Tab-separated table of C-alpha atoms in Angstrom:
chain	number	residue	atom	x	y	z
A	18	MET	CA	0.000	0.000	0.000
A	19	ARG	CA	1.361	3.397	-0.988
A	20	LEU	CA	0.849	6.373	1.299
A	21	GLY	CA	-0.012	9.868	0.180
A	22	PHE	CA	-1.050	13.161	1.769
A	23	PHE	CA	-3.956	15.455	0.910
A	24	THR	CA	-4.804	18.711	2.670
A	25	MET	CA	-7.537	21.177	1.790
A	26	PRO	CA	-6.236	22.686	4.234
A	27	MET	CA	-8.604	23.651	7.096
A	28	HIS	CA	-7.371	26.052	9.769
A	29	PRO	CA	-9.261	27.920	12.528
A	30	ILE	CA	-10.354	31.380	11.487
A	31	GLY	CA	-7.997	33.939	12.987
A	32	LYS	CA	-4.980	31.635	13.164
A	33	ASP	CA	-1.826	33.414	12.083
A	34	TRP	CA	-1.499	32.882	8.324
A	35	GLN	CA	2.276	32.592	8.396
A	36	GLN	CA	2.053	29.918	11.076
A	37	SER	CA	-0.543	27.847	9.209
A	38	LEU	CA	1.406	28.067	5.943
A	39	ALA	CA	4.619	27.061	7.726
A	40	GLU	CA	2.896	24.071	9.328
A	41	ASP	CA	1.379	23.021	6.002
A	42	ARG	CA	4.823	23.122	4.399
A	43	GLU	CA	6.290	21.144	7.292
A	44	ALA	CA	3.669	18.432	6.782
A	45	PHE	CA	4.661	18.060	3.119
A	46	ILE	CA	8.354	17.946	3.992
A	47	LEU	CA	7.676	15.314	6.661
A	48	ALA	CA	5.658	13.253	4.174
A	49	ASP	CA	8.648	13.271	1.838
A	50	GLU	CA	11.000	12.199	4.626
A	51	LEU	CA	8.646	9.348	5.577
A	52	GLY	CA	8.505	7.963	2.046
A	53	PHE	CA	4.985	9.087	1.135
A	54	ALA	CA	4.553	8.659	-2.610
A	55	GLU	CA	2.645	11.894	-3.293
A	56	ALA	CA	1.041	14.907	-1.645
A	57	TYR	CA	-1.681	17.331	-2.730
A	58	CYS	CA	-3.030	20.680	-1.519
A	59	GLY	CA	-6.195	22.496	-2.428
A	60	GLU	CA	-6.748	26.147	-3.283
A	61	HIS	CA	-9.407	28.737	-2.510
A	62	THR	CA	-9.363	32.484	-2.970
A	63	THR	CA	-12.088	33.573	-0.546
A	64	ASP	CA	-12.093	31.142	2.407
A	65	PRO	CA	-10.194	32.204	5.571
A	66	GLU	CA	-10.132	28.572	6.761
A	67	GLU	CA	-8.921	26.973	3.523
A	68	ASN	CA	-6.273	29.600	3.064
A	69	ILE	CA	-3.921	28.319	0.391
A	70	THR	CA	-4.933	30.596	-2.477
A	71	SER	CA	-2.810	28.889	-5.150
A	72	SER	CA	-1.903	25.213	-4.969
A	73	ALA	CA	0.702	25.657	-7.713
A	74	MET	CA	2.426	28.532	-5.900
A	75	PHE	CA	2.430	26.589	-2.630
A	76	ILE	CA	3.909	23.513	-4.313
A	77	ALA	CA	6.642	25.633	-5.891
A	78	THR	CA	7.882	26.550	-2.406
A	79	LEU	CA	8.535	22.839	-1.762
A	80	ALA	CA	10.662	22.146	-4.815
A	81	GLY	CA	14.005	22.634	-3.123
A	82	VAL	CA	13.130	21.073	0.231
A	83	THR	CA	11.634	17.780	-0.986
A	84	LYS	CA	13.480	15.037	-2.832
A	85	ARG	CA	11.324	12.131	-3.975
A	86	ILE	CA	7.664	12.835	-3.289
A	87	ARG	CA	5.399	13.734	-6.203
A	88	LEU	CA	3.538	16.977	-5.554
A	89	GLY	CA	0.028	17.580	-6.806
A	90	THR	CA	-2.455	20.378	-7.208
A	91	GLY	CA	-5.498	19.283	-5.300
A	92	THR	CA	-7.000	20.883	-7.231
A	93	VAL	CA	-6.580	23.636	-9.803
A	94	ASN	CA	-10.128	25.017	-9.991
A	95	MET	CA	-10.112	25.221	-13.776
A	96	PRO	CA	-12.952	27.725	-14.445
A	97	ASN	CA	-11.188	30.246	-12.201
A	98	HIS	CA	-8.047	30.409	-14.358
A	99	HIS	CA	-7.374	31.318	-17.967
A	100	PRO	CA	-6.184	28.135	-19.751
A	101	VAL	CA	-3.074	29.916	-21.070
A	102	HIS	CA	-2.047	30.838	-17.534
A	103	THR	CA	-2.730	27.291	-16.327
A	104	ALA	CA	-0.788	25.706	-19.200
A	105	ALA	CA	2.214	28.015	-18.815
A	106	GLN	CA	2.387	27.983	-15.026
A	107	LEU	CA	1.936	24.223	-14.638
A	108	ALA	CA	4.510	23.588	-17.377
A	109	MET	CA	7.031	25.741	-15.521
A	110	LEU	CA	6.164	24.055	-12.223
A	111	ASP	CA	6.745	20.618	-13.723
A	112	HIS	CA	10.220	21.735	-14.813
A	113	ILE	CA	10.955	23.260	-11.388
A	114	LEU	CA	10.021	19.928	-9.780
A	115	GLY	CA	12.053	17.882	-12.221
A	116	GLY	CA	8.957	16.053	-13.465
A	117	ARG	CA	7.430	15.358	-10.028
A	118	LEU	CA	4.128	17.136	-10.705
A	119	ASN	CA	0.674	15.563	-10.575
A	120	PHE	CA	-2.018	17.754	-12.141
A	121	GLY	CA	-5.180	17.627	-10.044
A	122	ILE	CA	-8.167	19.347	-11.624
A	123	SER	CA	-11.777	20.164	-10.734
A	124	PRO	CA	-14.572	22.653	-11.506
A	125	GLY	CA	-14.126	24.181	-8.033
A	126	ALA	CA	-16.871	23.998	-5.425
A	127	LEU	CA	-16.692	27.258	-3.463
A	128	PRO	CA	-19.489	29.640	-4.548
A	129	SER	CA	-17.757	32.730	-3.108
A	130	ASP	CA	-14.709	32.091	-5.298
A	131	ALA	CA	-16.972	31.853	-8.335
A	132	GLU	CA	-18.834	35.033	-7.415
A	133	ALA	CA	-15.643	36.990	-6.810
A	134	LEU	CA	-14.284	35.866	-10.175
A	135	GLY	CA	-17.535	36.610	-12.014
A	136	ASN	CA	-18.495	33.110	-13.142
A	137	MET	CA	-20.939	32.036	-10.453
A	138	ASP	CA	-23.925	32.001	-12.823
A	139	MET	CA	-22.104	30.410	-15.744
A	140	ASP	CA	-22.072	26.760	-16.736
A	141	ARG	CA	-19.031	25.859	-14.642
A	142	PRO	CA	-18.920	22.156	-15.624
A	143	ALA	CA	-18.787	23.254	-19.263
A	144	MET	CA	-16.104	25.807	-18.400
A	145	PHE	CA	-14.115	23.101	-16.610
A	146	LEU	CA	-14.235	20.793	-19.618
A	147	GLU	CA	-13.282	23.535	-22.061
A	148	ALA	CA	-10.465	24.723	-19.816
A	149	ILE	CA	-8.757	21.331	-19.481
A	150	ASN	CA	-9.283	20.556	-23.177
A	151	THR	CA	-7.678	23.876	-24.055
A	152	VAL	CA	-4.691	23.258	-21.767
A	153	LEU	CA	-4.134	19.829	-23.293
A	154	ALA	CA	-4.488	21.240	-26.811
A	155	ILE	CA	-1.850	23.870	-26.020
A	156	TRP	CA	0.547	21.247	-24.687
A	157	ALA	CA	-0.058	18.945	-27.648
A	158	GLY	CA	0.141	21.713	-30.237
A	159	SER	CA	2.697	24.066	-31.680
A	160	PRO	CA	2.653	27.801	-32.343
A	161	PRO	CA	1.038	29.725	-33.761
A	162	TYR	CA	-2.037	28.643	-31.790
A	163	ASP	CA	-5.577	29.049	-33.002
A	164	ILE	CA	-7.956	27.407	-30.501
A	165	GLU	CA	-11.550	28.600	-30.549
A	166	GLY	CA	-13.765	28.113	-27.512
A	167	ARG	CA	-17.001	29.291	-25.988
A	168	TYR	CA	-15.350	30.798	-22.915
A	169	TRP	CA	-11.731	31.218	-23.991
A	170	SER	CA	-9.991	31.493	-27.330
A	171	VAL	CA	-6.235	31.173	-27.690
A	172	SER	CA	-4.307	32.621	-30.600
A	173	THR	CA	-0.790	33.873	-31.301
A	174	ARG	CA	-1.184	34.022	-35.087
A	175	ARG	CA	-0.883	37.813	-35.254
A	176	THR	CA	2.302	37.926	-33.155
A	177	TRP	CA	4.094	34.632	-33.877
A	178	LEU	CA	7.753	35.097	-34.816
A	179	GLU	CA	9.343	31.859	-35.926
A	180	GLU	CA	12.913	33.188	-35.763
A	181	THR	CA	12.637	34.122	-32.055
A	182	GLY	CA	9.867	31.820	-30.886
A	183	ILE	CA	7.762	34.681	-29.562
A	184	GLY	CA	4.193	33.439	-29.280
A	185	THR	CA	5.172	30.016	-27.853
A	186	ILE	CA	3.464	28.643	-24.747
A	187	PRO	CA	5.789	26.282	-22.810
A	188	LYS	CA	5.268	22.544	-22.496
A	189	PRO	CA	5.740	20.523	-19.280
A	190	LEU	CA	8.756	18.308	-18.700
A	191	GLN	CA	6.659	15.129	-18.551
A	192	THR	CA	5.302	13.942	-21.875
A	193	PRO	CA	2.686	14.193	-23.100
A	194	HIS	CA	1.784	15.919	-19.810
A	195	PRO	CA	1.852	15.365	-16.012
A	196	PRO	CA	-0.493	12.647	-14.711
A	197	ILE	CA	-3.999	14.048	-14.361
A	198	VAL	CA	-6.072	13.204	-11.288
A	199	VAL	CA	-9.681	14.080	-10.518
A	200	THR	CA	-11.145	14.258	-6.999
A	201	ALA	CA	-14.616	12.766	-6.630
A	202	VAL	CA	-16.905	13.983	-3.843
A	203	ALA	CA	-20.240	12.495	-4.920
A	204	PRO	CA	-21.687	8.968	-4.864
A	205	PHE	CA	-21.699	7.209	-8.263
A	206	SER	CA	-19.551	10.024	-9.630
A	207	LYS	CA	-20.015	10.437	-13.376
A	208	GLY	CA	-16.839	12.499	-13.339
A	209	ILE	CA	-14.792	9.425	-12.431
A	210	ALA	CA	-16.171	7.490	-15.391
A	211	GLU	CA	-15.379	10.351	-17.746
A	212	ALA	CA	-11.916	10.789	-16.248
A	213	ALA	CA	-11.133	7.071	-16.536
A	214	ALA	CA	-12.235	7.074	-20.167
A	215	ARG	CA	-9.612	9.758	-20.806
A	216	GLY	CA	-6.836	7.948	-18.955
A	217	TRP	CA	-7.005	10.072	-15.813
A	218	ASP	CA	-6.903	8.703	-12.258
A	219	PRO	CA	-9.429	9.126	-9.418
A	220	ILE	CA	-9.143	10.379	-5.856
A	221	SER	CA	-12.046	9.572	-3.533
A	222	ALA	CA	-12.588	12.357	-0.991
A	223	ASN	CA	-12.049	11.693	2.711
A	224	PHE	CA	-15.433	13.139	3.696
A	225	LEU	CA	-17.477	10.630	1.694
A	226	MET	CA	-19.014	7.627	3.465
A	227	PRO	CA	-17.344	4.286	2.566
A	228	VAL	CA	-20.560	2.936	1.074
A	229	TRP	CA	-20.345	5.714	-1.540
A	230	VAL	CA	-16.580	5.478	-1.985
A	231	LYS	CA	-17.191	1.893	-3.120
A	232	THR	CA	-19.261	3.219	-6.033
A	233	HIS	CA	-16.245	5.110	-7.358
A	234	TRP	CA	-14.529	1.879	-8.330
A	235	GLN	CA	-17.613	0.858	-10.297
A	236	LYS	CA	-17.554	4.140	-12.223
A	237	TYR	CA	-13.795	3.868	-12.780
A	238	VAL	CA	-14.225	0.399	-14.279
A	239	GLU	CA	-17.053	1.715	-16.440
A	240	GLY	CA	-14.861	4.477	-17.840
A	241	CYS	CA	-11.894	2.170	-18.425
A	242	GLU	CA	-14.025	-0.343	-20.283
A	243	ARG	CA	-15.419	2.408	-22.478
A	244	ALA	CA	-11.852	3.370	-23.410
A	245	GLY	CA	-10.788	-0.237	-23.935
A	246	ARG	CA	-8.180	-0.280	-21.182
A	247	ALA	CA	-7.856	-2.532	-18.164
A	248	PRO	CA	-8.858	-0.966	-14.822
A	249	ASP	CA	-6.031	-1.046	-12.296
A	250	ALA	CA	-6.689	-0.644	-8.564
A	251	ALA	CA	-3.156	0.726	-8.191
A	252	ASN	CA	-4.399	3.931	-9.865
A	253	TRP	CA	-7.155	4.501	-7.298
A	254	ARG	CA	-6.384	6.883	-4.448
A	255	VAL	CA	-8.641	6.902	-1.375
A	256	ALA	CA	-8.360	9.758	1.121
A	257	LYS	CA	-9.179	9.112	4.782
A	258	THR	CA	-9.188	11.137	7.979
A	259	ILE	CA	-6.780	9.341	10.320
A	260	CYS	CA	-5.316	9.975	13.753
A	261	VAL	CA	-2.644	7.585	15.012
A	262	ALA	CA	-1.117	7.796	18.486
A	263	GLU	CA	0.930	5.544	20.737
A	264	ASP	CA	-2.221	4.407	22.528
A	265	ASP	CA	-5.944	4.386	21.847
A	266	ALA	CA	-6.809	6.872	24.597
A	267	THR	CA	-4.489	9.584	23.275
A	268	ALA	CA	-5.741	9.117	19.724
A	269	ARG	CA	-9.362	9.175	20.859
A	270	ARG	CA	-8.835	12.394	22.779
A	271	TYR	CA	-7.037	14.219	19.960
A	272	ALA	CA	-9.535	12.986	17.352
A	273	THR	CA	-12.828	13.356	19.224
A	274	ASP	CA	-12.622	15.950	22.026
A	275	PRO	CA	-14.860	19.023	21.524
A	276	ASP	CA	-11.829	21.205	20.721
A	277	SER	CA	-10.202	18.557	18.512
A	278	PRO	CA	-8.860	19.741	15.131
A	279	TYR	CA	-10.572	16.720	13.598
A	280	ARG	CA	-13.934	17.722	15.031
A	281	TYR	CA	-13.284	21.335	13.982
A	282	TYR	CA	-12.676	20.153	10.423
A	283	TYR	CA	-15.906	18.181	10.188
A	284	ASN	CA	-17.952	20.797	12.035
A	285	SER	CA	-16.859	23.428	9.534
A	286	LEU	CA	-17.458	21.143	6.578
A	287	PHE	CA	-20.825	20.061	7.994
A	288	LYS	CA	-22.010	23.664	8.239
A	289	LYS	CA	-20.815	24.556	4.741
A	290	LEU	CA	-22.461	21.531	3.125
A	291	LYS	CA	-25.681	21.958	5.091
A	292	ARG	CA	-25.909	25.573	3.939
A	293	ARG	CA	-25.652	24.359	0.328
A	294	GLY	CA	-28.125	21.512	0.851
A	295	ALA	CA	-25.345	19.027	0.112
A	296	LEU	CA	-25.330	16.735	3.150
A	297	GLY	CA	-25.740	13.679	0.925
A	298	VAL	CA	-22.027	12.863	1.195
A	299	PHE	CA	-22.538	12.311	4.939
A	300	LYS	CA	-25.510	9.997	4.585
A	301	THR	CA	-25.337	6.221	4.683
A	302	ASP	CA	-28.738	5.965	2.979
A	303	PRO	CA	-30.004	8.468	0.368
A	304	LYS	CA	-33.428	8.313	2.022
A	305	MET	CA	-32.064	9.794	5.248
A	306	ALA	CA	-33.475	13.195	6.131
A	307	ASP	CA	-30.964	15.996	6.639
A	308	ASP	CA	-32.057	16.245	10.285
A	309	GLU	CA	-30.860	12.687	10.840
A	310	VAL	CA	-27.322	13.623	9.894
A	311	THR	CA	-25.451	14.746	12.991
A	312	LEU	CA	-21.887	15.864	13.562
A	313	ASP	CA	-21.354	13.039	16.054
A	314	MET	CA	-22.417	10.478	13.468
A	315	VAL	CA	-20.198	12.003	10.800
A	316	CYS	CA	-17.123	12.008	13.048
A	317	GLU	CA	-17.778	8.469	14.237
A	318	LYS	CA	-18.121	7.129	10.684
A	319	LEU	CA	-15.356	9.078	8.977
A	320	VAL	CA	-12.506	9.516	11.472
A	321	ILE	CA	-10.191	6.519	11.869
A	322	HIS	CA	-8.295	6.792	15.159
A	323	GLY	CA	-6.325	4.668	17.570
A	324	SER	CA	-3.030	2.937	18.181
A	325	PRO	CA	-1.166	1.605	15.136
A	326	ARG	CA	-2.725	-1.850	15.514
A	327	ARG	CA	-6.211	-0.427	15.825
A	328	VAL	CA	-5.784	1.894	12.847
A	329	ALA	CA	-4.333	-0.927	10.729
A	330	ASP	CA	-7.387	-3.000	11.549
A	331	GLN	CA	-9.696	-0.187	10.449
A	332	VAL	CA	-7.777	0.331	7.207
A	333	LEU	CA	-8.065	-3.382	6.449
A	334	GLU	CA	-11.780	-3.197	7.208
A	335	LEU	CA	-12.067	-0.248	4.816
A	336	ARG	CA	-10.370	-2.299	2.116
A	337	GLU	CA	-12.829	-5.146	2.732
A	338	THR	CA	-15.710	-2.674	2.377
A	339	ILE	CA	-14.692	-0.764	-0.753
A	340	GLY	CA	-12.261	-3.143	-2.441
A	341	ASP	CA	-8.567	-2.868	-3.197
A	342	PHE	CA	-6.960	0.507	-3.879
A	343	GLY	CA	-3.427	1.648	-4.552
A	344	THR	CA	-2.800	4.711	-2.376
A	345	LEU	CA	-4.134	5.709	1.037
A	346	LEU	CA	-4.141	9.510	1.194
A	347	TYR	CA	-3.768	10.803	4.740
A	348	ALA	CA	-6.017	13.858	5.139
A	349	GLY	CA	-4.130	16.789	6.665
A	350	MET	CA	-5.666	18.539	9.684
A	351	ASP	CA	-4.682	21.711	11.500
A	352	TRP	CA	-1.624	21.156	13.706
A	353	GLN	CA	-3.287	22.139	16.971
A	354	ASP	CA	-0.737	19.947	18.748
A	355	ARG	CA	2.397	19.883	16.603
A	356	ASP	CA	3.912	16.855	18.324
A	357	LEU	CA	0.768	14.722	18.074
A	358	ALA	CA	0.169	15.804	14.479
A	359	ARG	CA	3.682	14.872	13.404
A	360	ARG	CA	3.636	11.643	15.411
A	361	SER	CA	0.408	10.568	13.711
A	362	MET	CA	2.046	10.747	10.280
A	363	ILE	CA	5.189	9.023	11.522
A	364	LEU	CA	3.255	6.146	13.092
A	365	LEU	CA	1.162	5.727	9.961
A	366	ALA	CA	4.305	5.279	7.866
A	367	GLU	CA	6.439	3.306	10.284
A	368	LYS	CA	3.891	1.174	12.162
A	369	VAL	CA	0.510	1.104	10.406
A	370	ARG	CA	1.665	0.535	6.838
A	371	PRO	CA	3.751	-2.586	7.688
A	372	LEU	CA	0.785	-4.064	9.580
A	373	VAL	CA	-1.574	-3.415	6.672
A	374	GLU	CA	0.869	-4.823	4.142
A	375	ALA	CA	1.304	-7.909	6.319
A	376	GLY	CA	-2.467	-8.310	6.470
A	377	ALA	CA	-2.796	-7.849	10.227
A	378	PRO	CA	-5.605	-10.136	11.415
A	379	ARG	CA	-9.054	-8.749	12.013
A	380	GLY	CA	-9.678	-8.206	15.699
A	381	ALA	CA	-6.239	-6.720	16.314
A	382	ALA	CA	-7.956	-3.529	17.396
A	383	LEU	CA	-9.812	-5.373	20.122
A	384	ALA	CA	-6.573	-6.916	21.314
A	385	SER	CA	-4.938	-3.494	21.333
A	386	ALA	CA	-7.796	-1.984	23.311
A	387	ALA	CA	-7.530	-4.739	25.888
A	388	GLU	CA	-3.784	-4.209	26.478
């Protein structure tokens, strides 16, 4: 099982921005030191809690302080960027990283970002599709460009100078382009099927109930079969909210206490989704009324916590529920307690992963609790 890292991030409102950015960077550097295969960060322009405003810019700050880990945008909210800017900036970033870039893309889900950028009332899914198609056309093409679109058109025909190359948009180091990943946040995600049909890989969000995460594999297989390629579980990334400590009591406290950063994360997300009428991701049955969805239930179902043996048991149970997958993405939380936050990642890599790979027997958690 490969390990990865994914942070939105989510920090308490009012926390010093320099401190939260420094802690986010430290988490990525630690993931690299621990042998995590990849790490992603999100981006939002207008959310004080999710305060990385550019995933590409943040990743660029890690180029010289990480060695092996692949770094991913998680995600570039495509309708919020001109495709020329996206193509040029991501190409440069791939070169800065020496070909370690994963290109995570999405339509973007924050309404206030869309309003601020003037596209809230537009067809954002159509904008997303046109934006990524335009970026890929730029990378696959040669100047002078002449790409006509509904939302963006790209041309350098009037200014192209063959002798100097003026009018050329750069290409990434990886060919034909960096691996493209798509994060799925909905049950039976049609986006996963479409992504798989195009050769892109899926990430299942950490805030989706396991019963719905299982449906993502079905849609991935559907898309692969449509494209005539074999589905490979190694390409499936599943994000989970995990807290590992030396003992169950410490993990339980840090993961579940009223002032826990884990509870803060889900309380904030719960309120945002409820306001949008989008609590379906937290339901175990689509017939559930919104009033039946409580924060306690969400935290109990979605936060894996405990000693290494207990967490390994829960990860194995997750695999039994949803099927095999290639990468477990550890969801980054605010570092309310720096030592416990770091230790959780260390224990996941050094203790939990070996137990999972060895197929630790079911019931190990009960044995751990009894010790």
